[in-house]
Amino acid sequence: MVVRNDKLRWAGGSLVVVNLAMFLVWGWATLFLLGLVFGSVLFAAGWWADEIDLTNELPLLVSLLGMVIMFGSYFFYVFANLEDLTGGFQRFLGVLILLVIVQVTLHSLIAAQRADGHTDERDRAIQRAASRWGYGVMAVGIWLVIGQLVLGMIFEQAWINSYFSIYLLANVLFLVFVVSELVNISARLFYYRRGFNVA
Amino acid sequence: MPSITNHVRRLRFDANEMSQKALADAVGVTRQTIIAIEKNKYSPSLEVAFKIAQVFGCSIEEVFFYQ
């Protein structure tokens, strides 16, 4: 028997319709795209409610997609417009505010869903294993940035002394942190979905 | 390749159709972890395995198998 979750389907469907209307009226915007994707994910989760773990997998999936869209839009703008520091900073603040809103909403939803309000040994083991993946990616990224900087200095590359090199470097390091967090979330999603500590 | 399987689902059914939530509360894990154990997606720690066996009043070998 297929289990449906009507609350999720209604919430997801409404989010899709509202954001689609705004998208058609005002045109493309990251916020509307975010709403459309969140709405579609919630609707799909409500439709196949017995296929997805609503307490662990759904919040992680929403978090992952949200981060990809928000930071994807930010980095797309920043790396294409390196000379526009003001625009980049405004977008950074926008992404930060959106991220806080999404995370607060998600954690409230998780707390409401999980009545006992605690994590157990499986959650903690999955968090530890996923953190190792995230940390590995972060370490590799930071070493690559350090290597690039040192090589740039040795071979006296022009960009290293250009006025936007600090801004570029800050954003590349920021990208490394974001990618490592994305890997962390993806690994947790993978372990919840495919099983963990299975002999 | 050998793997750890279990009879948690059948034992729950035999124990007056105990709910996953009731078992989870009795052993101190979340309901999602009981679901993962029943689907063979997670092998619990020895402590939780013993607690599960204790709830059903049987030995650990009657709940978990390595085959």
mmCIF file of C-alpha atoms in Angstrom:
data_model
loop_
_atom_site.group_PDB
_atom_site.id
_atom_site.type_symbol
_atom_site.label_atom_id
_atom_site.label_comp_id
_atom_site.label_asym_id
_atom_site.label_seq_id
_atom_site.Cartn_x
_atom_site.Cartn_y
_atom_site.Cartn_z
ATOM 1 C CA MET A 1 0.000 0.000 0.000
ATOM 2 C CA VAL A 2 1.356 3.405 -0.946
ATOM 3 C CA VAL A 3 1.405 5.900 1.929
ATOM 4 C CA ARG A 4 0.725 9.562 1.121
ATOM 5 C CA ASN A 5 1.293 12.556 3.399
ATOM 6 C CA ASP A 6 -1.407 15.106 2.606
ATOM 7 C CA LYS A 7 0.085 17.918 4.727
ATOM 8 C CA LEU A 8 3.381 17.727 2.840
ATOM 9 C CA ARG A 9 1.626 17.471 -0.530
ATOM 10 C CA TRP A 10 -0.464 20.576 0.225
ATOM 11 C CA ALA A 11 2.507 22.538 1.573
ATOM 12 C CA GLY A 12 4.695 21.535 -1.388
ATOM 13 C CA GLY A 13 1.973 22.121 -3.985
ATOM 14 C CA SER A 14 1.123 25.570 -2.576
ATOM 15 C CA LEU A 15 4.796 26.564 -2.517
ATOM 16 C CA VAL A 16 5.172 25.496 -6.166
ATOM 17 C CA VAL A 17 2.053 27.397 -7.316
ATOM 18 C CA VAL A 18 2.923 30.602 -5.397
ATOM 19 C CA ASN A 19 6.541 30.640 -6.611
ATOM 20 C CA LEU A 20 5.537 29.765 -10.158
ATOM 21 C CA ALA A 21 3.116 32.729 -10.161
ATOM 22 C CA MET A 22 5.816 35.083 -8.819
ATOM 23 C CA PHE A 23 8.275 33.644 -11.336
ATOM 24 C CA LEU A 24 5.851 34.381 -14.209
ATOM 25 C CA VAL A 25 5.043 37.899 -12.943
ATOM 26 C CA TRP A 26 8.473 39.161 -11.874
ATOM 27 C CA GLY A 27 10.797 36.880 -13.846
ATOM 28 C CA TRP A 28 13.812 34.880 -12.748
ATOM 29 C CA ALA A 29 15.053 35.206 -9.166
ATOM 30 C CA THR A 30 17.010 32.868 -6.900
ATOM 31 C CA LEU A 31 14.317 33.152 -4.229
ATOM 32 C CA PHE A 32 11.572 31.913 -6.584
ATOM 33 C CA LEU A 33 13.788 29.106 -7.858
ATOM 34 C CA LEU A 34 14.455 28.117 -4.249
ATOM 35 C CA GLY A 35 10.722 28.116 -3.498
ATOM 36 C CA LEU A 36 9.973 26.078 -6.638
ATOM 37 C CA VAL A 37 12.592 23.427 -5.801
ATOM 38 C CA PHE A 38 11.598 23.234 -2.097
ATOM 39 C CA GLY A 39 7.926 22.982 -3.102
ATOM 40 C CA SER A 40 8.643 20.196 -5.606
ATOM 41 C CA VAL A 41 10.735 18.245 -3.057
ATOM 42 C CA LEU A 42 8.052 18.579 -0.347
ATOM 43 C CA PHE A 43 5.336 17.555 -2.809
ATOM 44 C CA ALA A 44 7.362 14.516 -3.975
ATOM 45 C CA ALA A 45 8.079 13.552 -0.344
ATOM 46 C CA GLY A 46 4.371 13.796 0.435
ATOM 47 C CA TRP A 47 3.513 11.684 -2.614
ATOM 48 C CA TRP A 48 6.041 8.923 -1.795
ATOM 49 C CA ALA A 49 5.909 9.324 1.995
ATOM 50 C CA ASP A 50 6.765 5.664 2.623
ATOM 51 C CA GLU A 51 9.869 5.862 0.412
ATOM 52 C CA ILE A 52 11.657 8.651 2.253
ATOM 53 C CA ASP A 53 12.616 9.093 5.911
ATOM 54 C CA LEU A 54 10.835 12.357 6.724
ATOM 55 C CA THR A 55 12.821 12.959 9.920
ATOM 56 C CA ASN A 56 16.341 12.531 8.559
ATOM 57 C CA GLU A 57 16.440 12.333 4.760
ATOM 58 C CA LEU A 58 13.942 15.069 3.845
ATOM 59 C CA PRO A 59 15.590 17.882 5.900
ATOM 60 C CA LEU A 60 19.003 16.858 4.531
ATOM 61 C CA LEU A 61 17.702 16.853 0.949
ATOM 62 C CA VAL A 62 16.079 20.278 1.386
ATOM 63 C CA SER A 63 19.259 21.602 3.009
ATOM 64 C CA LEU A 64 21.436 20.199 0.205
ATOM 65 C CA LEU A 65 19.302 21.617 -2.621
ATOM 66 C CA GLY A 66 18.958 24.950 -0.817
ATOM 67 C CA MET A 67 22.713 25.289 -0.410
ATOM 68 C CA VAL A 68 23.397 24.285 -4.033
ATOM 69 C CA ILE A 69 20.950 26.907 -5.351
ATOM 70 C CA MET A 70 21.874 29.720 -2.960
ATOM 71 C CA PHE A 71 25.648 29.329 -3.114
ATOM 72 C CA GLY A 72 25.549 28.316 -6.784
ATOM 73 C CA SER A 73 23.849 31.614 -7.586
ATOM 74 C CA TYR A 74 26.294 33.528 -5.350
ATOM 75 C CA PHE A 75 29.483 31.993 -6.782
ATOM 76 C CA PHE A 76 28.161 32.239 -10.338
ATOM 77 C CA TYR A 77 27.784 35.997 -9.864
ATOM 78 C CA VAL A 78 31.007 36.547 -7.920
ATOM 79 C CA PHE A 79 33.364 34.661 -10.270
ATOM 80 C CA ALA A 80 31.764 36.265 -13.332
ATOM 81 C CA ASN A 81 31.963 39.793 -11.834
ATOM 82 C CA LEU A 82 35.185 39.889 -9.814
ATOM 83 C CA GLU A 83 35.477 43.658 -10.036
ATOM 84 C CA ASP A 84 32.018 44.253 -8.521
ATOM 85 C CA LEU A 85 32.840 44.060 -4.804
ATOM 86 C CA THR A 86 29.684 45.858 -3.657
ATOM 87 C CA GLY A 87 27.377 43.555 -5.642
ATOM 88 C CA GLY A 88 29.236 40.504 -4.376
ATOM 89 C CA PHE A 89 28.978 41.668 -0.755
ATOM 90 C CA GLN A 90 25.261 42.386 -1.133
ATOM 91 C CA ARG A 91 24.706 38.891 -2.529
ATOM 92 C CA PHE A 92 26.799 37.413 0.276
ATOM 93 C CA LEU A 93 24.567 39.096 2.862
ATOM 94 C CA GLY A 94 21.460 37.951 0.958
ATOM 95 C CA VAL A 95 22.659 34.332 0.902
ATOM 96 C CA LEU A 96 23.568 34.513 4.602
ATOM 97 C CA ILE A 97 20.092 35.791 5.579
ATOM 98 C CA LEU A 98 18.375 33.177 3.349
ATOM 99 C CA LEU A 99 20.556 30.421 4.817
ATOM 100 C CA VAL A 100 19.642 31.423 8.380
ATOM 101 C CA ILE A 101 15.917 31.475 7.486
ATOM 102 C CA VAL A 102 16.092 28.055 5.760
ATOM 103 C CA GLN A 103 18.117 26.455 8.589
ATOM 104 C CA VAL A 104 15.883 27.859 11.368
ATOM 105 C CA THR A 105 12.745 26.656 9.522
ATOM 106 C CA LEU A 106 14.291 23.233 8.893
ATOM 107 C CA HIS A 107 15.397 22.737 12.489
ATOM 108 C CA SER A 108 11.981 23.785 13.801
ATOM 109 C CA LEU A 109 10.367 21.255 11.445
ATOM 110 C CA ILE A 110 12.773 18.508 12.561
ATOM 111 C CA ALA A 111 12.109 19.308 16.234
ATOM 112 C CA ALA A 112 8.348 19.169 15.607
ATOM 113 C CA GLN A 113 8.671 15.874 13.703
ATOM 114 C CA ARG A 114 10.968 14.235 16.232
ATOM 115 C CA ALA A 115 8.852 14.270 19.380
ATOM 116 C CA ASP A 116 11.548 12.693 21.582
ATOM 117 C CA GLY A 117 13.941 15.407 20.392
ATOM 118 C CA HIS A 118 17.202 13.475 20.595
ATOM 119 C CA THR A 119 19.706 11.856 18.301
ATOM 120 C CA ASP A 120 20.789 8.274 18.894
ATOM 121 C CA GLU A 121 23.903 6.165 18.267
ATOM 122 C CA ARG A 122 23.095 5.716 14.554
ATOM 123 C CA ASP A 123 22.685 9.479 13.977
ATOM 124 C CA ARG A 124 25.937 10.193 15.805
ATOM 125 C CA ALA A 125 27.839 7.449 13.924
ATOM 126 C CA ILE A 126 26.550 8.767 10.582
ATOM 127 C CA GLN A 127 27.491 12.340 11.554
ATOM 128 C CA ARG A 128 31.022 11.200 12.436
ATOM 129 C CA ALA A 129 31.486 9.249 9.194
ATOM 130 C CA ALA A 130 30.103 12.092 7.059
ATOM 131 C CA SER A 131 32.294 14.645 8.852
ATOM 132 C CA ARG A 132 35.365 12.640 7.830
ATOM 133 C CA TRP A 133 34.353 12.976 4.160
ATOM 134 C CA GLY A 134 33.691 16.704 4.559
ATOM 135 C CA TYR A 135 36.952 17.251 6.410
ATOM 136 C CA GLY A 136 38.900 15.341 3.725
ATOM 137 C CA VAL A 137 37.509 17.545 0.971
ATOM 138 C CA MET A 138 38.219 20.686 3.010
ATOM 139 C CA ALA A 139 41.831 19.630 3.644
ATOM 140 C CA VAL A 140 42.425 18.878 -0.058
ATOM 141 C CA GLY A 141 40.823 22.201 -1.074
ATOM 142 C CA ILE A 142 42.870 24.263 1.372
ATOM 143 C CA TRP A 143 46.128 22.560 0.308
ATOM 144 C CA LEU A 144 45.263 23.257 -3.349
ATOM 145 C CA VAL A 145 44.690 26.949 -2.536
ATOM 146 C CA ILE A 146 47.975 27.119 -0.595
ATOM 147 C CA GLY A 147 49.822 25.398 -3.483
ATOM 148 C CA GLN A 148 48.286 27.773 -6.024
ATOM 149 C CA LEU A 149 49.306 30.782 -3.910
ATOM 150 C CA VAL A 150 52.880 29.595 -3.444
ATOM 151 C CA LEU A 151 53.254 28.744 -7.150
ATOM 152 C CA GLY A 152 51.769 32.140 -8.024
ATOM 153 C CA MET A 153 54.363 33.880 -5.860
ATOM 154 C CA ILE A 154 57.292 31.778 -7.125
ATOM 155 C CA PHE A 155 56.431 32.347 -10.788
ATOM 156 C CA GLU A 156 55.355 35.967 -10.108
ATOM 157 C CA GLN A 157 51.954 35.607 -11.683
ATOM 158 C CA ALA A 158 50.223 38.908 -12.276
ATOM 159 C CA TRP A 159 46.966 38.079 -10.459
ATOM 160 C CA ILE A 160 48.699 37.534 -7.133
ATOM 161 C CA ASN A 161 49.444 41.253 -6.787
ATOM 162 C CA SER A 162 46.273 42.528 -8.432
ATOM 163 C CA TYR A 163 43.877 44.510 -6.264
ATOM 164 C CA PHE A 164 41.168 41.839 -6.294
ATOM 165 C CA SER A 165 43.466 38.909 -5.392
ATOM 166 C CA ILE A 166 42.438 39.019 -1.689
ATOM 167 C CA TYR A 167 38.765 39.117 -2.675
ATOM 168 C CA LEU A 168 39.278 36.224 -5.091
ATOM 169 C CA LEU A 169 41.217 34.252 -2.491
ATOM 170 C CA ALA A 170 38.551 34.839 0.169
ATOM 171 C CA ASN A 171 35.877 33.575 -2.206
ATOM 172 C CA VAL A 172 37.882 30.517 -3.264
ATOM 173 C CA LEU A 173 38.378 29.612 0.418
ATOM 174 C CA PHE A 174 34.676 30.213 1.022
ATOM 175 C CA LEU A 175 33.930 27.890 -1.923
ATOM 176 C CA VAL A 176 36.139 25.199 -0.330
ATOM 177 C CA PHE A 177 34.145 25.429 2.937
ATOM 178 C CA VAL A 178 30.812 25.330 1.095
ATOM 179 C CA VAL A 179 31.851 22.309 -1.008
ATOM 180 C CA SER A 180 33.068 20.451 2.099
ATOM 181 C CA GLU A 181 29.719 21.130 3.803
ATOM 182 C CA LEU A 182 27.886 19.907 0.677
ATOM 183 C CA VAL A 183 29.980 16.705 0.741
ATOM 184 C CA ASN A 184 29.191 16.295 4.455
ATOM 185 C CA ILE A 185 25.423 16.601 3.838
ATOM 186 C CA SER A 186 25.571 14.328 0.742
ATOM 187 C CA ALA A 187 27.466 11.665 2.727
ATOM 188 C CA ARG A 188 24.885 11.772 5.536
ATOM 189 C CA LEU A 189 22.077 11.476 2.986
ATOM 190 C CA PHE A 190 23.885 8.540 1.346
ATOM 191 C CA TYR A 191 24.395 6.707 4.662
ATOM 192 C CA TYR A 192 20.775 7.208 5.732
ATOM 193 C CA ARG A 193 19.535 6.058 2.329
ATOM 194 C CA ARG A 194 21.842 3.112 1.659
ATOM 195 C CA GLY A 195 22.414 1.921 5.212
ATOM 196 C CA PHE A 196 25.273 2.329 7.646
ATOM 197 C CA ASN A 197 27.457 -0.081 9.620
ATOM 198 C CA VAL A 198 26.046 -3.011 7.655
ATOM 199 C CA ALA A 199 28.203 -6.109 8.064
ATOM 200 C CA MET B 1 29.120 -12.441 1.566
ATOM 201 C CA PRO B 2 27.871 -13.049 5.133
ATOM 202 C CA SER B 3 25.788 -10.369 6.780
ATOM 203 C CA ILE B 4 23.953 -9.633 10.021
ATOM 204 C CA THR B 5 20.210 -10.188 9.818
ATOM 205 C CA ASN B 6 17.581 -10.173 12.523
ATOM 206 C CA HIS B 7 14.109 -11.256 13.597
ATOM 207 C CA VAL B 8 13.126 -7.954 15.230
ATOM 208 C CA ARG B 9 10.036 -7.521 13.051
ATOM 209 C CA ARG B 10 8.700 -11.030 13.803
ATOM 210 C CA LEU B 11 9.526 -10.717 17.514
ATOM 211 C CA ARG B 12 7.667 -7.403 17.656
ATOM 212 C CA PHE B 13 4.673 -9.039 16.031
ATOM 213 C CA ASP B 14 4.822 -11.929 18.517
ATOM 214 C CA ALA B 15 5.089 -9.489 21.429
ATOM 215 C CA ASN B 16 1.464 -8.425 21.091
ATOM 216 C CA GLU B 17 2.218 -6.388 17.933
ATOM 217 C CA MET B 18 4.518 -4.006 19.781
ATOM 218 C CA SER B 19 4.936 -0.743 17.820
ATOM 219 C CA GLN B 20 8.295 0.431 16.491
ATOM 220 C CA LYS B 21 7.957 3.529 18.680
ATOM 221 C CA ALA B 22 7.411 1.436 21.830
ATOM 222 C CA LEU B 23 10.492 -0.685 21.070
ATOM 223 C CA ALA B 24 12.522 2.436 20.253
ATOM 224 C CA ASP B 25 11.552 4.041 23.574
ATOM 225 C CA ALA B 26 12.332 0.828 25.463
ATOM 226 C CA VAL B 27 15.887 0.584 24.073
ATOM 227 C CA GLY B 28 16.625 4.328 23.884
ATOM 228 C CA VAL B 29 16.931 4.887 20.131
ATOM 229 C CA THR B 30 14.752 6.670 17.570
ATOM 230 C CA ARG B 31 11.970 4.954 15.624
ATOM 231 C CA GLN B 32 13.995 5.516 12.419
ATOM 232 C CA THR B 33 16.802 3.390 13.845
ATOM 233 C CA ILE B 34 14.400 0.503 14.575
ATOM 234 C CA ILE B 35 13.136 0.816 10.971
ATOM 235 C CA ALA B 36 16.759 0.739 9.693
ATOM 236 C CA ILE B 37 17.556 -2.328 11.849
ATOM 237 C CA GLU B 38 14.477 -4.194 10.577
ATOM 238 C CA LYS B 39 15.430 -3.403 6.960
ATOM 239 C CA ASN B 40 19.009 -4.622 7.647
ATOM 240 C CA LYS B 41 20.283 -1.108 6.885
ATOM 241 C CA TYR B 42 21.977 -0.738 10.246
ATOM 242 C CA SER B 43 23.742 -3.118 12.629
ATOM 243 C CA PRO B 44 23.243 -1.733 16.147
ATOM 244 C CA SER B 45 25.894 -1.545 18.855
ATOM 245 C CA LEU B 46 26.199 -4.513 21.226
ATOM 246 C CA GLU B 47 24.527 -2.464 23.946
ATOM 247 C CA VAL B 48 21.409 -1.779 21.849
ATOM 248 C CA ALA B 49 21.379 -5.380 20.548
ATOM 249 C CA PHE B 50 21.371 -6.696 24.142
ATOM 250 C CA LYS B 51 18.643 -4.230 25.130
ATOM 251 C CA ILE B 52 16.460 -5.377 22.210
ATOM 252 C CA ALA B 53 16.929 -9.024 23.229
ATOM 253 C CA GLN B 54 16.096 -8.078 26.828
ATOM 254 C CA VAL B 55 12.839 -6.384 25.761
ATOM 255 C CA PHE B 56 11.721 -9.576 23.993
ATOM 256 C CA GLY B 57 12.964 -11.761 26.861
ATOM 257 C CA CYS B 58 15.274 -13.872 24.722
ATOM 258 C CA SER B 59 18.987 -14.296 24.072
ATOM 259 C CA ILE B 60 20.846 -12.094 21.575
ATOM 260 C CA GLU B 61 21.370 -15.090 19.218
ATOM 261 C CA GLU B 62 17.605 -15.459 18.923
ATOM 262 C CA VAL B 63 17.327 -11.884 17.644
ATOM 263 C CA PHE B 64 20.474 -11.371 15.544
ATOM 264 C CA PHE B 65 22.181 -13.800 13.149
ATOM 265 C CA TYR B 66 25.460 -13.731 11.288
ATOM 266 C CA GLN B 67 25.042 -15.766 8.129
#
